């Protein structure tokens, strides 16, 4: 039991260390704030946020899209967002007809409009289908955002790069949700300052 408890504590220490590193990473936080501004500009111009990822990152894409469409910290109108990793008929059709690497690229080509924001979540920074989607963004007029860890060659491939300072998949995924929640909170606050103020008064 003592060994098991020590393992749990070590996992928590590792997770906290990654978050502490993000807390100390001013450029990362500034980039997150700039992304919030970019998303707000897109939403105000009729755009939306498109999310994608594989495995746990697919779940994160679905989770964060839901925070935009439903709500995050307070009641307000829904914000347009969509996960490209949830429709099983779409995923299996594209995978079967065009190959798994085209999974998100094909959907972006069909769904995205100029001015939209695409957030590709890849813990390794090397997911072929996410990279293919990034490569499609310039021709579509879509702002490409990578949410990743320390791996992969993404510099110059996307317009916004949010790197979690870790190479451990679980720690990166935990940090992705933290960054995603911070982003949701910032966008929500900028889009609906009056509702945010009213919610703060009630608490």
Short mmCIF file of C-alpha atoms in Angstrom, two decimals:
data_model
loop_
_atom_site.label_atom_id
_atom_site.label_comp_id
_atom_site.label_asym_id
_atom_site.label_seq_id
_atom_site.Cartn_x
_atom_site.Cartn_y
_atom_site.Cartn_z
CA UNK A 1 0.00 0.00 0.00
CA UNK A 2 2.83 2.42 0.82
CA UNK A 3 4.36 1.86 -2.63
CA UNK A 4 0.99 2.43 -4.33
CA UNK A 5 0.44 5.62 -2.34
CA UNK A 6 3.90 6.83 -3.31
CA UNK A 7 3.10 6.24 -6.98
CA UNK A 8 -0.09 8.27 -6.69
CA UNK A 9 1.75 11.08 -4.98
CA UNK A 10 4.47 11.02 -7.64
CA UNK A 11 1.84 11.33 -10.38
CA UNK A 12 0.30 14.34 -8.65
CA UNK A 13 3.72 15.93 -8.17
CA UNK A 14 4.48 15.46 -11.88
CA UNK A 15 1.14 16.97 -12.85
CA UNK A 16 1.64 19.96 -10.57
CA UNK A 17 5.18 20.46 -11.86
CA UNK A 18 3.90 20.77 -15.45
CA UNK A 19 1.28 23.29 -14.39
CA UNK A 20 3.86 25.23 -12.40
CA UNK A 21 6.06 25.34 -15.49
CA UNK A 22 3.11 26.74 -17.48
CA UNK A 23 2.43 29.26 -14.74
CA UNK A 24 6.02 30.47 -15.05
CA UNK A 25 5.95 30.49 -18.87
CA UNK A 26 4.88 34.05 -19.63
CA UNK A 27 5.18 33.65 -23.44
CA UNK A 28 2.83 30.65 -23.31
CA UNK A 29 0.26 32.61 -21.31
CA UNK A 30 0.60 35.63 -23.60
CA UNK A 31 0.01 33.36 -26.59
CA UNK A 32 -3.11 31.98 -24.93
CA UNK A 33 -4.44 35.51 -24.40
CA UNK A 34 -3.69 36.40 -28.03
CA UNK A 35 -5.55 33.28 -29.13
CA UNK A 36 -8.55 34.30 -27.02
CA UNK A 37 -8.56 37.66 -28.81
CA UNK A 38 -8.29 35.92 -32.20
CA UNK A 39 -11.20 33.60 -31.41
CA UNK A 40 -13.35 36.49 -30.20
CA UNK A 41 -12.65 38.36 -33.42
CA UNK A 42 -13.62 35.28 -35.43
CA UNK A 43 -16.83 34.73 -33.47
CA UNK A 44 -17.88 38.37 -33.80
CA UNK A 45 -17.38 38.13 -37.55
CA UNK A 46 -19.59 35.04 -37.81
CA UNK A 47 -16.85 32.41 -37.56
CA UNK A 48 -16.55 29.40 -35.32
CA UNK A 49 -13.98 27.23 -33.58
CA UNK A 50 -13.31 23.75 -34.98
CA UNK A 51 -11.58 21.18 -32.79
CA UNK A 52 -9.94 17.83 -33.60
CA UNK A 53 -7.71 15.19 -32.06
CA UNK A 54 -7.24 11.43 -31.70
CA UNK A 55 -8.01 9.18 -28.75
CA UNK A 56 -7.90 11.16 -25.52
CA UNK A 57 -7.38 14.30 -27.59
CA UNK A 58 -10.60 13.51 -29.47
CA UNK A 59 -12.38 13.46 -26.12
CA UNK A 60 -10.72 16.80 -25.28
CA UNK A 61 -11.89 18.24 -28.62
CA UNK A 62 -15.45 17.17 -27.88
CA UNK A 63 -15.24 18.44 -24.30
CA UNK A 64 -13.95 21.89 -25.25
CA UNK A 65 -16.37 22.33 -28.14
CA UNK A 66 -19.17 21.60 -25.68
CA UNK A 67 -17.88 24.28 -23.28
CA UNK A 68 -18.23 26.83 -26.07
CA UNK A 69 -21.66 25.74 -27.29
CA UNK A 70 -23.24 25.16 -23.88
CA UNK A 71 -21.55 27.31 -21.24
CA UNK A 72 -18.45 27.47 -19.10
CA UNK A 73 -18.54 29.76 -16.06
CA UNK A 74 -21.94 31.46 -16.38
CA UNK A 75 -25.16 31.52 -18.40
CA UNK A 76 -24.84 33.21 -21.80
CA UNK A 77 -25.72 32.57 -25.45
CA UNK A 78 -24.01 29.60 -27.07
CA UNK A 79 -20.81 30.13 -29.01
CA UNK A 80 -20.38 28.31 -32.36
CA UNK A 81 -17.92 25.44 -32.08
CA UNK A 82 -17.67 21.95 -33.51
CA UNK A 83 -15.63 18.82 -32.81
CA UNK A 84 -14.51 17.02 -35.96
CA UNK A 85 -13.87 13.83 -33.96
CA UNK A 86 -17.37 12.77 -32.93
CA UNK A 87 -19.47 11.72 -35.93
CA UNK A 88 -18.86 7.97 -36.38
CA UNK A 89 -20.47 7.84 -39.83
CA UNK A 90 -18.29 10.73 -41.01
CA UNK A 91 -15.14 9.27 -39.49
CA UNK A 92 -15.65 5.80 -40.90
CA UNK A 93 -16.70 7.07 -44.34
CA UNK A 94 -13.66 9.32 -44.72
CA UNK A 95 -11.34 6.71 -43.21
CA UNK A 96 -12.65 4.06 -45.58
CA UNK A 97 -12.81 6.19 -48.72
CA UNK A 98 -9.78 8.44 -48.36
CA UNK A 99 -7.65 7.04 -45.53
CA UNK A 100 -7.32 7.94 -41.88
CA UNK A 101 -4.79 10.68 -42.55
CA UNK A 102 -7.48 12.66 -44.39
CA UNK A 103 -9.97 12.44 -41.51
CA UNK A 104 -9.85 16.07 -40.42
CA UNK A 105 -8.56 17.66 -43.61
CA UNK A 106 -11.60 16.45 -45.53
CA UNK A 107 -13.98 17.78 -42.89
CA UNK A 108 -12.23 21.15 -42.79
CA UNK A 109 -12.52 21.43 -46.56
CA UNK A 110 -16.26 20.78 -46.29
CA UNK A 111 -17.09 22.68 -43.10
CA UNK A 112 -14.62 25.50 -42.57
CA UNK A 113 -15.15 29.08 -43.71
CA UNK A 114 -12.55 31.83 -44.05
CA UNK A 115 -11.92 33.37 -40.66
CA UNK A 116 -12.67 30.22 -38.67
CA UNK A 117 -10.21 28.92 -36.08
CA UNK A 118 -9.04 25.30 -36.14
CA UNK A 119 -7.52 23.83 -32.97
CA UNK A 120 -5.67 20.57 -33.60
CA UNK A 121 -4.83 18.69 -30.42
CA UNK A 122 -1.87 16.29 -30.64
CA UNK A 123 0.16 15.30 -27.59
CA UNK A 124 3.04 14.07 -29.78
CA UNK A 125 2.88 16.92 -32.27
CA UNK A 126 3.11 14.26 -34.99
CA UNK A 127 -0.44 12.98 -35.59
CA UNK A 128 -0.62 12.63 -39.40
CA UNK A 129 -4.31 13.51 -39.68
CA UNK A 130 -3.92 16.62 -37.52
CA UNK A 131 -0.84 17.70 -39.49
CA UNK A 132 -2.75 17.22 -42.77
CA UNK A 133 -5.51 19.43 -41.41
CA UNK A 134 -2.99 22.12 -40.49
CA UNK A 135 -1.60 21.97 -44.03
CA UNK A 136 -5.10 22.58 -45.43
CA UNK A 137 -5.73 25.69 -43.33
CA UNK A 138 -3.88 28.36 -45.37
CA UNK A 139 -5.86 27.70 -48.57
CA UNK A 140 -9.09 27.73 -46.56
CA UNK A 141 -8.32 31.01 -44.79
CA UNK A 142 -8.49 29.24 -41.42
CA UNK A 143 -6.34 30.21 -38.42
CA UNK A 144 -4.45 27.07 -37.37
CA UNK A 145 -3.74 26.40 -33.69
CA UNK A 146 -1.65 23.50 -32.35
CA UNK A 147 -2.23 22.31 -28.80
CA UNK A 148 0.66 19.91 -28.19
CA UNK A 149 3.57 18.83 -25.99
CA UNK A 150 7.30 19.19 -26.58
CA UNK A 151 7.44 16.82 -29.56
CA UNK A 152 6.85 17.39 -33.25
CA UNK A 153 7.98 19.95 -35.80
CA UNK A 154 5.13 22.45 -35.73
CA UNK A 155 6.96 25.76 -35.83
CA UNK A 156 5.99 27.51 -39.06
CA UNK A 157 3.20 25.03 -39.72
CA UNK A 158 0.57 26.78 -37.59
CA UNK A 159 -0.19 30.38 -36.70
CA UNK A 160 -0.61 29.76 -32.97
CA UNK A 161 1.47 27.20 -31.08
CA UNK A 162 0.62 26.22 -27.51
CA UNK A 163 3.26 23.79 -26.24
CA UNK A 164 2.83 22.08 -22.89
CA UNK A 165 6.31 21.72 -21.33
CA UNK A 166 6.24 17.93 -21.07
CA UNK A 167 6.83 14.75 -23.09
CA UNK A 168 4.58 12.57 -20.89
CA UNK A 169 1.27 11.90 -22.66
CA UNK A 170 -0.92 11.86 -19.55
CA UNK A 171 0.62 15.05 -18.15
CA UNK A 172 0.23 16.78 -21.53
CA UNK A 173 -3.44 15.78 -21.77
CA UNK A 174 -4.11 17.06 -18.25
CA UNK A 175 -2.48 20.36 -19.16
CA UNK A 176 -4.43 20.59 -22.42
CA UNK A 177 -7.71 20.59 -20.55
CA UNK A 178 -6.36 23.23 -18.18
CA UNK A 179 -5.33 25.46 -21.10
CA UNK A 180 -8.65 24.76 -22.83
CA UNK A 181 -10.60 25.80 -19.76
CA UNK A 182 -8.54 28.98 -19.40
CA UNK A 183 -9.21 29.74 -23.06
CA UNK A 184 -12.95 29.15 -22.68
CA UNK A 185 -13.04 31.44 -19.66
CA UNK A 186 -11.20 34.25 -21.48
CA UNK A 187 -13.36 34.03 -24.60
CA UNK A 188 -16.56 33.90 -22.56
CA UNK A 189 -15.51 36.93 -20.52
CA UNK A 190 -14.63 38.97 -23.61
CA UNK A 191 -17.80 38.02 -25.49
CA UNK A 192 -20.21 38.57 -22.62
CA UNK A 193 -18.79 41.09 -20.10
CA UNK A 194 -22.20 42.10 -18.77
CA UNK A 195 -23.28 38.53 -18.04
CA UNK A 196 -19.88 37.89 -16.46
CA UNK A 197 -20.26 40.91 -14.18
CA UNK A 198 -23.77 39.86 -13.18
CA UNK A 199 -22.57 36.34 -12.41
CA UNK A 200 -19.72 37.73 -10.29
CA UNK A 201 -22.18 39.88 -8.29
CA UNK A 202 -24.36 36.85 -7.54
CA UNK A 203 -21.35 35.09 -6.04
#
